[in-house]
MMTF fields as JSON, N, C-alpha, C and O atoms, coordinates in Angstrom:
{
  "mmtfVersion": "1.0.0",
  "mmtfProducer": "UNKNOWN",
  "numBonds": 394,
  "numAtoms": 396,
  "numGroups": 99,
  "numChains": 1,
  "numModels": 1,
  "chainsPerModel": [1],
  "groupsPerChain": [99],
  "chainIdList": ["A"],
  "bondAtomList": [4, 2, 8, 6, 12, 10, 16, 14, 20, 18, 24, 22, 28, 26, 32, 30, 36, 34, 40, 38, 44, 42, 48, 46, 52, 50, 56, 54, 60, 58, 64, 62, 68, 66, 72, 70, 76, 74, 80, 78, 84, 82, 88, 86, 92, 90, 96, 94, 100, 98, 104, 102, 108, 106, 112, 110, 116, 114, 120, 118, 124, 122, 128, 126, 132, 130, 136, 134, 140, 138, 144, 142, 148, 146, 152, 150, 156, 154, 160, 158, 168, 166, 172, 170, 176, 174, 180, 178, 184, 182, 188, 186, 192, 190, 196, 194, 200, 198, 204, 202, 208, 206, 212, 210, 216, 214, 220, 218, 224, 222, 228, 226, 232, 230, 236, 234, 240, 238, 244, 242, 248, 246, 252, 250, 256, 254, 260, 258, 264, 262, 268, 266, 272, 270, 276, 274, 280, 278, 284, 282, 288, 286, 292, 290, 296, 294, 300, 298, 304, 302, 308, 306, 312, 310, 316, 314, 320, 318, 324, 322, 328, 326, 332, 330, 336, 334, 340, 338, 344, 342, 348, 346, 352, 350, 356, 354, 360, 358, 364, 362, 368, 366, 372, 370, 376, 374, 380, 378, 384, 382, 388, 386, 392, 390],
  "bondOrderList": [1, 1, 1, 1, 1, 1, 1, 1, 1, 1, 1, 1, 1, 1, 1, 1, 1, 1, 1, 1, 1, 1, 1, 1, 1, 1, 1, 1, 1, 1, 1, 1, 1, 1, 1, 1, 1, 1, 1, 1, 1, 1, 1, 1, 1, 1, 1, 1, 1, 1, 1, 1, 1, 1, 1, 1, 1, 1, 1, 1, 1, 1, 1, 1, 1, 1, 1, 1, 1, 1, 1, 1, 1, 1, 1, 1, 1, 1, 1, 1, 1, 1, 1, 1, 1, 1, 1, 1, 1, 1, 1, 1, 1, 1, 1, 1, 1],
  "groupList": [{"groupName": "MET", "atomNameList": ["N", "CA", "C", "O"], "elementList": ["N", "C", "C", "O"], "formalChargeList": [0, 0, 0, 0], "bondAtomList": [1, 0, 2, 1, 3, 2], "bondOrderList": [1, 1, 2], "singleLetterCode": "M", "chemCompType": "L-PEPTIDE LINKING"}, {"groupName": "ASN", "atomNameList": ["N", "CA", "C", "O"], "elementList": ["N", "C", "C", "O"], "formalChargeList": [0, 0, 0, 0], "bondAtomList": [1, 0, 2, 1, 3, 2], "bondOrderList": [1, 1, 2], "singleLetterCode": "N", "chemCompType": "L-PEPTIDE LINKING"}, {"groupName": "LYS", "atomNameList": ["N", "CA", "C", "O"], "elementList": ["N", "C", "C", "O"], "formalChargeList": [0, 0, 0, 0], "bondAtomList": [1, 0, 2, 1, 3, 2], "bondOrderList": [1, 1, 2], "singleLetterCode": "K", "chemCompType": "L-PEPTIDE LINKING"}, {"groupName": "THR", "atomNameList": ["N", "CA", "C", "O"], "elementList": ["N", "C", "C", "O"], "formalChargeList": [0, 0, 0, 0], "bondAtomList": [1, 0, 2, 1, 3, 2], "bondOrderList": [1, 1, 2], "singleLetterCode": "T", "chemCompType": "L-PEPTIDE LINKING"}, {"groupName": "GLU", "atomNameList": ["N", "CA", "C", "O"], "elementList": ["N", "C", "C", "O"], "formalChargeList": [0, 0, 0, 0], "bondAtomList": [1, 0, 2, 1, 3, 2], "bondOrderList": [1, 1, 2], "singleLetterCode": "E", "chemCompType": "L-PEPTIDE LINKING"}, {"groupName": "VAL", "atomNameList": ["N", "CA", "C", "O"], "elementList": ["N", "C", "C", "O"], "formalChargeList": [0, 0, 0, 0], "bondAtomList": [1, 0, 2, 1, 3, 2], "bondOrderList": [1, 1, 2], "singleLetterCode": "V", "chemCompType": "L-PEPTIDE LINKING"}, {"groupName": "ILE", "atomNameList": ["N", "CA", "C", "O"], "elementList": ["N", "C", "C", "O"], "formalChargeList": [0, 0, 0, 0], "bondAtomList": [1, 0, 2, 1, 3, 2], "bondOrderList": [1, 1, 2], "singleLetterCode": "I", "chemCompType": "L-PEPTIDE LINKING"}, {"groupName": "ALA", "atomNameList": ["N", "CA", "C", "O"], "elementList": ["N", "C", "C", "O"], "formalChargeList": [0, 0, 0, 0], "bondAtomList": [1, 0, 2, 1, 3, 2], "bondOrderList": [1, 1, 2], "singleLetterCode": "A", "chemCompType": "L-PEPTIDE LINKING"}, {"groupName": "ARG", "atomNameList": ["N", "CA", "C", "O"], "elementList": ["N", "C", "C", "O"], "formalChargeList": [0, 0, 0, 0], "bondAtomList": [1, 0, 2, 1, 3, 2], "bondOrderList": [1, 1, 2], "singleLetterCode": "R", "chemCompType": "L-PEPTIDE LINKING"}, {"groupName": "LEU", "atomNameList": ["N", "CA", "C", "O"], "elementList": ["N", "C", "C", "O"], "formalChargeList": [0, 0, 0, 0], "bondAtomList": [1, 0, 2, 1, 3, 2], "bondOrderList": [1, 1, 2], "singleLetterCode": "L", "chemCompType": "L-PEPTIDE LINKING"}, {"groupName": "GLY", "atomNameList": ["N", "CA", "C", "O"], "elementList": ["N", "C", "C", "O"], "formalChargeList": [0, 0, 0, 0], "bondAtomList": [1, 0, 2, 1, 3, 2], "bondOrderList": [1, 1, 2], "singleLetterCode": "G", "chemCompType": "PEPTIDE LINKING"}, {"groupName": "TRP", "atomNameList": ["N", "CA", "C", "O"], "elementList": ["N", "C", "C", "O"], "formalChargeList": [0, 0, 0, 0], "bondAtomList": [1, 0, 2, 1, 3, 2], "bondOrderList": [1, 1, 2], "singleLetterCode": "W", "chemCompType": "L-PEPTIDE LINKING"}, {"groupName": "ASP", "atomNameList": ["N", "CA", "C", "O"], "elementList": ["N", "C", "C", "O"], "formalChargeList": [0, 0, 0, 0], "bondAtomList": [1, 0, 2, 1, 3, 2], "bondOrderList": [1, 1, 2], "singleLetterCode": "D", "chemCompType": "L-PEPTIDE LINKING"}, {"groupName": "TYR", "atomNameList": ["N", "CA", "C", "O"], "elementList": ["N", "C", "C", "O"], "formalChargeList": [0, 0, 0, 0], "bondAtomList": [1, 0, 2, 1, 3, 2], "bondOrderList": [1, 1, 2], "singleLetterCode": "Y", "chemCompType": "L-PEPTIDE LINKING"}, {"groupName": "PRO", "atomNameList": ["N", "CA", "C", "O"], "elementList": ["N", "C", "C", "O"], "formalChargeList": [0, 0, 0, 0], "bondAtomList": [1, 0, 2, 1, 3, 2], "bondOrderList": [1, 1, 2], "singleLetterCode": "P", "chemCompType": "L-PEPTIDE LINKING"}, {"groupName": "GLN", "atomNameList": ["N", "CA", "C", "O"], "elementList": ["N", "C", "C", "O"], "formalChargeList": [0, 0, 0, 0], "bondAtomList": [1, 0, 2, 1, 3, 2], "bondOrderList": [1, 1, 2], "singleLetterCode": "Q", "chemCompType": "L-PEPTIDE LINKING"}, {"groupName": "PHE", "atomNameList": ["N", "CA", "C", "O"], "elementList": ["N", "C", "C", "O"], "formalChargeList": [0, 0, 0, 0], "bondAtomList": [1, 0, 2, 1, 3, 2], "bondOrderList": [1, 1, 2], "singleLetterCode": "F", "chemCompType": "L-PEPTIDE LINKING"}, {"groupName": "HIS", "atomNameList": ["N", "CA", "C", "O"], "elementList": ["N", "C", "C", "O"], "formalChargeList": [0, 0, 0, 0], "bondAtomList": [1, 0, 2, 1, 3, 2], "bondOrderList": [1, 1, 2], "singleLetterCode": "H", "chemCompType": "L-PEPTIDE LINKING"}, {"groupName": "SER", "atomNameList": ["N", "CA", "C", "O"], "elementList": ["N", "C", "C", "O"], "formalChargeList": [0, 0, 0, 0], "bondAtomList": [1, 0, 2, 1, 3, 2], "bondOrderList": [1, 1, 2], "singleLetterCode": "S", "chemCompType": "L-PEPTIDE LINKING"}, {"groupName": "CYS", "atomNameList": ["N", "CA", "C", "O"], "elementList": ["N", "C", "C", "O"], "formalChargeList": [0, 0, 0, 0], "bondAtomList": [1, 0, 2, 1, 3, 2], "bondOrderList": [1, 1, 2], "singleLetterCode": "C", "chemCompType": "L-PEPTIDE LINKING"}],
  "groupTypeList": [0, 1, 2, 3, 4, 5, 6, 7, 8, 8, 6, 9, 10, 11, 2, 9, 1, 8, 11, 12, 8, 11, 13, 12, 14, 4, 15, 10, 5, 16, 6, 17, 12, 16, 15, 14, 4, 4, 18, 9, 12, 17, 7, 9, 9, 6, 5, 2, 8, 9, 2, 18, 16, 10, 13, 3, 13, 3, 7, 3, 4, 4, 17, 4, 5, 19, 16, 1, 12, 5, 19, 4, 1, 10, 12, 3, 9, 7, 15, 7, 6, 3, 1, 7, 7, 16, 3, 9, 7, 12, 1, 18, 3, 6, 12, 12, 10, 11, 9],
  "groupIdList": [1, 2, 3, 4, 5, 6, 7, 8, 9, 10, 11, 12, 13, 14, 15, 16, 17, 18, 19, 20, 21, 22, 23, 24, 25, 26, 27, 28, 29, 30, 31, 32, 33, 34, 35, 36, 37, 38, 39, 40, 41, 42, 43, 44, 45, 46, 47, 48, 49, 50, 51, 52, 53, 54, 55, 56, 57, 58, 59, 60, 61, 62, 63, 64, 65, 66, 67, 68, 69, 70, 71, 72, 73, 74, 75, 76, 77, 78, 79, 80, 81, 82, 83, 84, 85, 86, 87, 88, 89, 90, 91, 92, 93, 94, 95, 96, 97, 98, 99],
  "secStructList": [7, 7, 1, 2, 2, 2, 2, 6, 2, 2, 2, 2, 7, 7, 3, 3, 7, 1, 1, 1, 7, 3, 3, 5, 6, 6, 6, 6, 5, 7, 7, 7, 1, 7, 7, 6, 6, 6, 7, 7, 7, 7, 7, 1, 6, 6, 6, 6, 6, 6, 4, 4, 4, 6, 7, 7, 7, 7, 7, 7, 1, 6, 6, 7, 7, 7, 1, 1, 1, 7, 7, 7, 7, 7, 1, 1, 2, 2, 2, 2, 2, 2, 2, 2, 2, 2, 2, 2, 2, 6, 6, 1, 7, 7, 7, 4, 4, 4, 7],
  "xCoordList": [-6.136, -6.071, -7.116, -7.704, -7.095, -7.404, -8.219, -8.815, -8.553, -9.399, -8.449, -8.426, -7.281, -5.957, -6.168, -6.49, -5.866, -4.983, -5.935, -5.789, -6.788, -7.727, -8.063, -8.549, -7.941, -7.974, -6.859, -6.941, -6.269, -5.039, -4.564, -4.833, -4.343, -4.248, -5.355, -5.198, -6.72, -7.728, -8.206, -8.551, -8.038, -8.094, -7.977, -8.347, -6.629, -5.175, -4.028, -3.21, -4.396, -3.437, -2.076, -1.242, -1.523, -0.503, -0.038, -0.839, 1.754, 2.215, 2.449, 2.673, 2.214, 2.926, 5.132, 5.804, 5.239, 6.86, 7.258, 7.914, 7.015, 7.3, 6.275, 5.124, 6.786, 5.072, 4.882, 4.148, 5.021, 4.499, 4.631, 4.317, 5.265, 5.182, 4.64, 4.689, 3.972, 3.139, 4.084, 5.235, 4.012, 4.807, 2.914, 2.248, 3.458, 2.237, 3.291, 3.915, 3.677, 3.697, 3.559, 4.205, 2.338, 1.731, 2.618, 3.452, 2.503, 3.748, 4.781, 5.552, 5.027, 6.473, 7.004, 8.214, 5.999, 6.326, 6.098, 5.722, 6.886, 6.288, 5.047, 5.194, 4.193, 3.293, 3.233, 2.904, 3.893, 4.284, 2.451, 1.224, 2.972, 1.637, 0.277, -0.119, -0.022, -1.88, -2.938, -3.03, -3.723, -3.919, -5.678, -5.948, -6.507, -7.468, -9.189, -10.189, -9.22, -10.068, -10.147, -10.984, -8.505, -8.062, -8.269, -8.936, -7.536, -6.289, -7.776, -8.019, -8.292, -9.11, -8.747, -9.485, -6.911, -5.949, -7.136, -6.976, -5.603, -5.837, -7.058, -7.322, -8.06, -9.738, -10.692, -11.82, -9.312, -9.818, -8.941, -9.287, -8.117, -7.254, -7.733, -7.167, -8.872, -9.775, -10.554, -11.234, -10.933, -11.971, -11.877, -12.245, -11.348, -9.812, -9.585, -8.41, -9.519, -9.165, -10.558, -10.794, -11.037, -12.62, -13.337, -13.68, -13.417, -13.618, -13.066, -13.785, -11.248, -10.985, -11.377, -10.832, -12.82, -13.686, -14.065, -14.357, -14.962, -16.041, -17.619, -18.834, -16.847, -17.737, -18.08, -17.547, -19.476, -20.045, -19.923, -20.566, -19.005, -18.983, -20.579, -21.058, -21.012, -21.922, -21.798, -21.496, -21.976, -22.093, -23.652, -24.005, -24.388, -25.733, -25.969, -27.195, -25.574, -25.198, -23.916, -22.936, -23.955, -22.766, -21.365, -20.166, -22.01, -20.51, -21.318, -21.702, -22.354, -22.237, -22.333, -23.355, -22.015, -20.646, -21.678, -22.62, -21.339, -22.751, -21.179, -20.337, -20.995, -19.912, -20.416, -20.206, -21.646, -22.247, -24.11, -24.94, -24.32, -25.395, -24.792, -25.207, -23.681, -22.227, -22.632, -22.231, -23.857, -23.209, -22.959, -23.394, -22.239, -21.38, -21.939, -23.164, -21.198, -20.895, -20.515, -20.504, -20.287, -18.439, -18.91, -19.825, -17.831, -17.758, -17.43, -17.703, -16.724, -16.082, -16.194, -16.422, -15.723, -16.212, -14.913, -15.0, -14.246, -13.176, -12.531, -11.36, -13.826, -14.189, -15.074, -14.702, -16.663, -17.138, -17.011, -17.424, -16.105, -15.6, -14.533, -13.758, -13.459, -13.254, -14.113, -14.069, -14.719, -15.925, -16.331, -15.967, -17.34, -17.999, -16.142, -16.058, -15.354, -14.654, -14.584, -14.903, -14.284, -13.789, -14.707, -14.585, -16.402, -17.363, -17.532, -17.995, -17.479, -16.825, -15.991, -16.388, -15.064, -13.295, -13.785, -13.501, -14.748, -14.285, -15.514, -15.547, -16.86, -18.015, -18.084, -18.981, -16.86, -17.239, -16.253, -15.137, -16.764, -15.561, -14.824, -15.432, -13.826, -13.208, -11.743, -10.803, -12.15, -11.784, -9.988, -9.214, -9.719, -8.115, -7.483, -6.785, -8.309, -7.567, -7.218, -6.35, -8.242, -7.943, -5.914, -5.381, -5.547, -3.949, -3.042, -1.916],
  "yCoordList": [3.49, 3.457, 1.848, 1.549, 1.281, -0.067, -0.029, 1.035, -0.409, -0.636, -0.657, 0.334, -1.36, -1.39, -0.26, 0.148, 0.253, 1.586, 3.469, 4.616, 2.52, 4.395, 4.049, 5.005, 3.207, 2.299, 3.196, 3.938, 2.622, 1.827, 4.0, 4.428, 4.354, 6.394, 7.207, 8.049, 6.853, 7.613, 7.307, 8.08, 6.144, 6.244, 6.65, 7.401, 4.76, 4.769, 5.346, 5.074, 6.509, 7.333, 6.997, 7.809, 5.857, 5.468, 5.878, 6.28, 5.8, 6.339, 4.547, 3.589, 4.923, 3.13, 3.618, 4.562, 2.505, 2.759, 2.152, 2.89, 0.613, -0.177, -0.392, -0.135, -1.055, -1.6, -2.744, -3.47, -3.241, -4.421, -4.436, -5.362, -3.004, -2.033, -1.049, -0.214, -0.451, 0.186, 1.22, 0.788, 2.52, 2.069, 4.435, 5.446, 3.385, 4.114, 4.886, 4.369, 6.391, 7.369, 7.682, 8.099, 7.219, 7.201, 6.7, 7.413, 5.745, 4.112, 3.986, 3.726, 4.238, 4.397, 3.286, 3.1, 2.22, 0.863, 0.794, 1.442, -0.922, -0.344, -1.957, -2.982, -1.699, -3.035, -3.455, -2.788, -5.614, -5.318, -6.271, -6.351, -6.465, -7.397, -7.069, -8.012, -6.141, -5.61, -5.326, -4.66, -6.65, -7.81, -8.153, -9.231, -7.201, -6.601, -7.503, -7.387, -7.862, -8.173, -10.698, -11.587, -10.533, -11.763, -11.982, -12.688, -11.207, -11.498, -10.854, -9.86, -10.978, -10.528, -9.419, -8.592, -9.694, -9.639, -7.987, -6.943, -7.469, -6.202, -5.791, -4.599, -6.785, -5.636, -5.429, -4.986, -6.173, -4.903, -3.9, -3.077, -3.92, -3.178, -1.247, -0.166, -1.583, -0.812, -0.441, 0.411, -1.208, -1.325, 0.296, 1.47, -0.395, 0.258, 1.124, 0.78, 2.423, 2.991, 4.288, 5.257, 3.691, 4.071, 4.868, 6.039, 2.915, 3.561, 4.674, 5.653, 4.756, 5.987, 7.414, 8.445, 7.454, 8.588, 8.727, 9.366, 7.756, 7.737, 6.872, 6.781, 6.49, 5.493, 4.571, 4.168, 3.736, 2.641, 1.372, 1.293, 0.158, -1.579, -1.838, -1.55, -2.368, -3.625, -4.1, -3.903, -5.34, -6.562, -7.33, -8.184, -6.683, -7.415, -8.5, -8.403, -9.81, -10.603, -11.253, -10.542, -12.99, -13.583, -12.512, -12.767, -11.538, -11.155, -10.673, -11.03, -9.422, -8.37, -6.997, -7.059, -6.325, -5.204, -4.097, -4.459, -2.553, -1.014, -0.399, -0.977, 0.444, 1.765, 2.604, 3.103, 3.02, 4.192, 3.952, 3.12, 4.391, 3.847, 3.538, 3.961, 2.654, 2.358, 1.361, 0.905, 0.676, -1.092, -1.768, -1.518, -2.605, -3.817, -4.994, -4.97, -6.41, -7.191, -8.369, -7.84, -9.393, -9.885, -11.537, -11.916, -12.43, -13.288, -14.382, -15.558, -13.324, -13.494, -11.896, -10.922, -12.537, -11.434, -9.717, -8.568, -10.031, -9.534, -9.139, -8.916, -9.157, -9.01, -7.863, -6.823, -8.093, -7.031, -5.724, -4.634, -6.179, -4.476, -4.462, -4.871, -4.352, -3.764, -3.073, -1.863, -3.761, -3.652, -2.254, -1.17, -2.489, -0.892, 0.666, 1.834, -0.197, 0.672, 1.438, 2.625, 1.048, 1.628, 2.017, 3.213, 1.459, 2.845, 3.642, 3.189, 3.995, 4.781, 6.179, 7.341, 5.748, 6.39, 6.635, 7.684, 5.741, 6.739, 7.231, 7.742, 7.029, 8.012, 9.286, 10.101, 9.489, 10.414, 11.528, 11.472, 12.62, 13.538, 13.345, 13.35, 13.221, 12.424, 14.444, 15.169, 14.335, 15.213, 16.082, 15.222, 16.505, 16.926, 15.793, 14.841, 16.762, 15.273, 14.013, 13.491, 13.231, 11.704, 11.606, 10.519, 12.427, 12.549, 12.957, 13.166],
  "zCoordList": [-12.612, -11.25, -11.485, -12.524, -10.59, -10.247, -8.919, -9.084, -7.943, -6.654, -6.162, -5.432, -6.046, -5.234, -4.675, -3.559, -5.894, -6.002, -5.525, -5.104, -6.006, -5.231, -3.669, -3.065, -3.134, -2.104, -0.423, 0.555, -0.963, -1.389, -1.068, 0.055, -1.434, -1.902, -1.348, -0.464, -2.032, -1.378, 0.55, 1.443, 0.508, 1.7, 3.435, 4.338, 2.8, 3.181, 3.821, 4.699, 2.787, 2.465, 2.014, 2.415, 1.162, 1.252, 0.005, -0.839, -0.326, -2.078, -2.088, -1.347, -3.477, -3.73, -4.321, -4.734, -4.017, -3.511, -4.641, -5.376, -5.188, -6.008, -6.597, -6.245, -7.867, -8.575, -7.575, -8.245, -6.67, -5.866, -4.412, -3.664, -4.013, -2.768, -2.289, -3.192, -1.126, -0.965, 0.041, -0.012, 1.008, 1.732, 2.375, 2.155, 3.113, 5.021, 5.616, 6.542, 5.112, 5.93, 7.525, 8.487, 7.163, 8.814, 9.775, 10.332, 9.95, 10.291, 10.292, 11.215, 8.713, 8.551, 8.387, 8.509, 8.028, 7.27, 4.804, 3.828, 5.391, 3.909, 3.932, 4.599, 3.194, 2.837, 1.448, 0.467, 1.577, 0.194, -0.671, -0.603, -0.965, -2.8, -1.247, -0.561, -1.098, -0.307, -1.846, -2.877, -0.84, -1.931, -1.199, -0.668, -1.308, -0.399, -1.038, -0.33, -1.626, -2.271, -2.307, -2.466, -2.009, -1.877, 0.662, 1.419, 0.774, 2.574, 3.101, 2.417, 3.584, 4.936, 5.949, 6.484, 6.118, 7.079, 6.677, 7.309, 4.686, 4.28, 4.316, 4.161, 4.542, 4.278, 5.281, 5.499, 5.994, 7.276, 7.737, 8.585, 7.356, 7.609, 6.692, 6.858, 5.854, 5.44, 5.809, 5.237, 7.602, 8.073, 9.326, 9.324, 9.977, 11.298, 10.476, 10.601, 9.287, 8.639, 8.905, 9.626, 8.055, 7.274, 8.71, 8.87, 10.231, 11.592, 11.995, 12.194, 12.254, 12.19, 11.474, 11.869, 9.878, 9.945, 9.72, 8.709, 11.239, 12.043, 10.654, 10.831, 9.592, 9.597, 10.112, 11.146, 9.291, 10.526, 9.73, 8.683, 10.198, 8.872, 9.547, 10.644, 8.604, 8.824, 8.336, 7.159, 9.034, 7.555, 7.733, 8.546, 6.668, 6.927, 5.987, 5.927, 4.931, 5.756, 4.972, 4.752, 4.444, 4.506, 3.667, 3.553, 3.297, 1.569, 1.319, 0.205, 2.077, 2.371, 3.065, 3.748, 3.151, 4.643, 3.934, 3.229, 4.247, 4.926, 4.769, 4.082, 5.263, 5.602, 5.106, 4.0, 6.418, 7.056, 5.333, 5.699, 4.411, 3.667, 2.076, 0.997, 2.381, 0.997, 1.495, 2.566, 0.474, 0.571, -0.672, -1.796, -0.3, -1.302, -1.558, -1.679, -1.721, -1.416, -2.524, -3.636, -2.582, -3.231, -2.88, -2.149, -3.762, -3.563, -2.182, -1.943, -1.483, 0.288, 0.236, -0.481, 2.087, 3.259, 2.49, 2.922, 1.737, 1.989, 0.269, -0.036, -0.692, -1.313, -1.448, -1.991, -0.788, -0.392, 0.188, -0.209, 1.6, 2.158, 0.994, 1.858, -0.568, -0.89, -1.999, -2.222, -2.518, -3.664, -3.057, -3.514, -1.684, -0.324, -0.654, -1.032, -0.289, 0.024, -1.242, -1.166, -2.195, -3.432, -3.639, -3.904, -3.722, -3.503, -2.745, -1.698, -2.747, -1.319, -1.884, -1.965, -2.134, -2.455, -3.361, -3.939, -3.868, -5.927, -6.52, -7.639, -5.523, -5.323, -4.725, -4.94, -3.764, -3.063, -3.0, -3.516, -2.287, -2.426, -1.03, 0.041, -1.121, -0.221, 0.657, 0.333, 1.113, 2.526, 2.437, 2.86, 2.314, 1.89, 3.74, 4.089, 4.228, 5.349, 5.322, 6.022, 4.088, 4.532, 3.288, 3.062, 2.983, 1.529, 2.279, 1.828]
}
């Protein structure tokens, strides 16, 4: 799985409906062309979701962010958020309640 898939599945709890469309079962909506590294609006969905799980979001520098003690940077704020979320999701034990 790539970064987007890991984040969509493990953090947001979405299911892949088609190659270009995700389904959010909590909201009952389809999300087209989810690109959190490219779109700040998409990246902020990740921030909102992680905050709901109790993570603290901090932007430490222009393009560096932290979720609790997991910090990453990127060329843009959206990339930094995506990188930090991916590191968190890929390297942490995810509670079954997330899925």
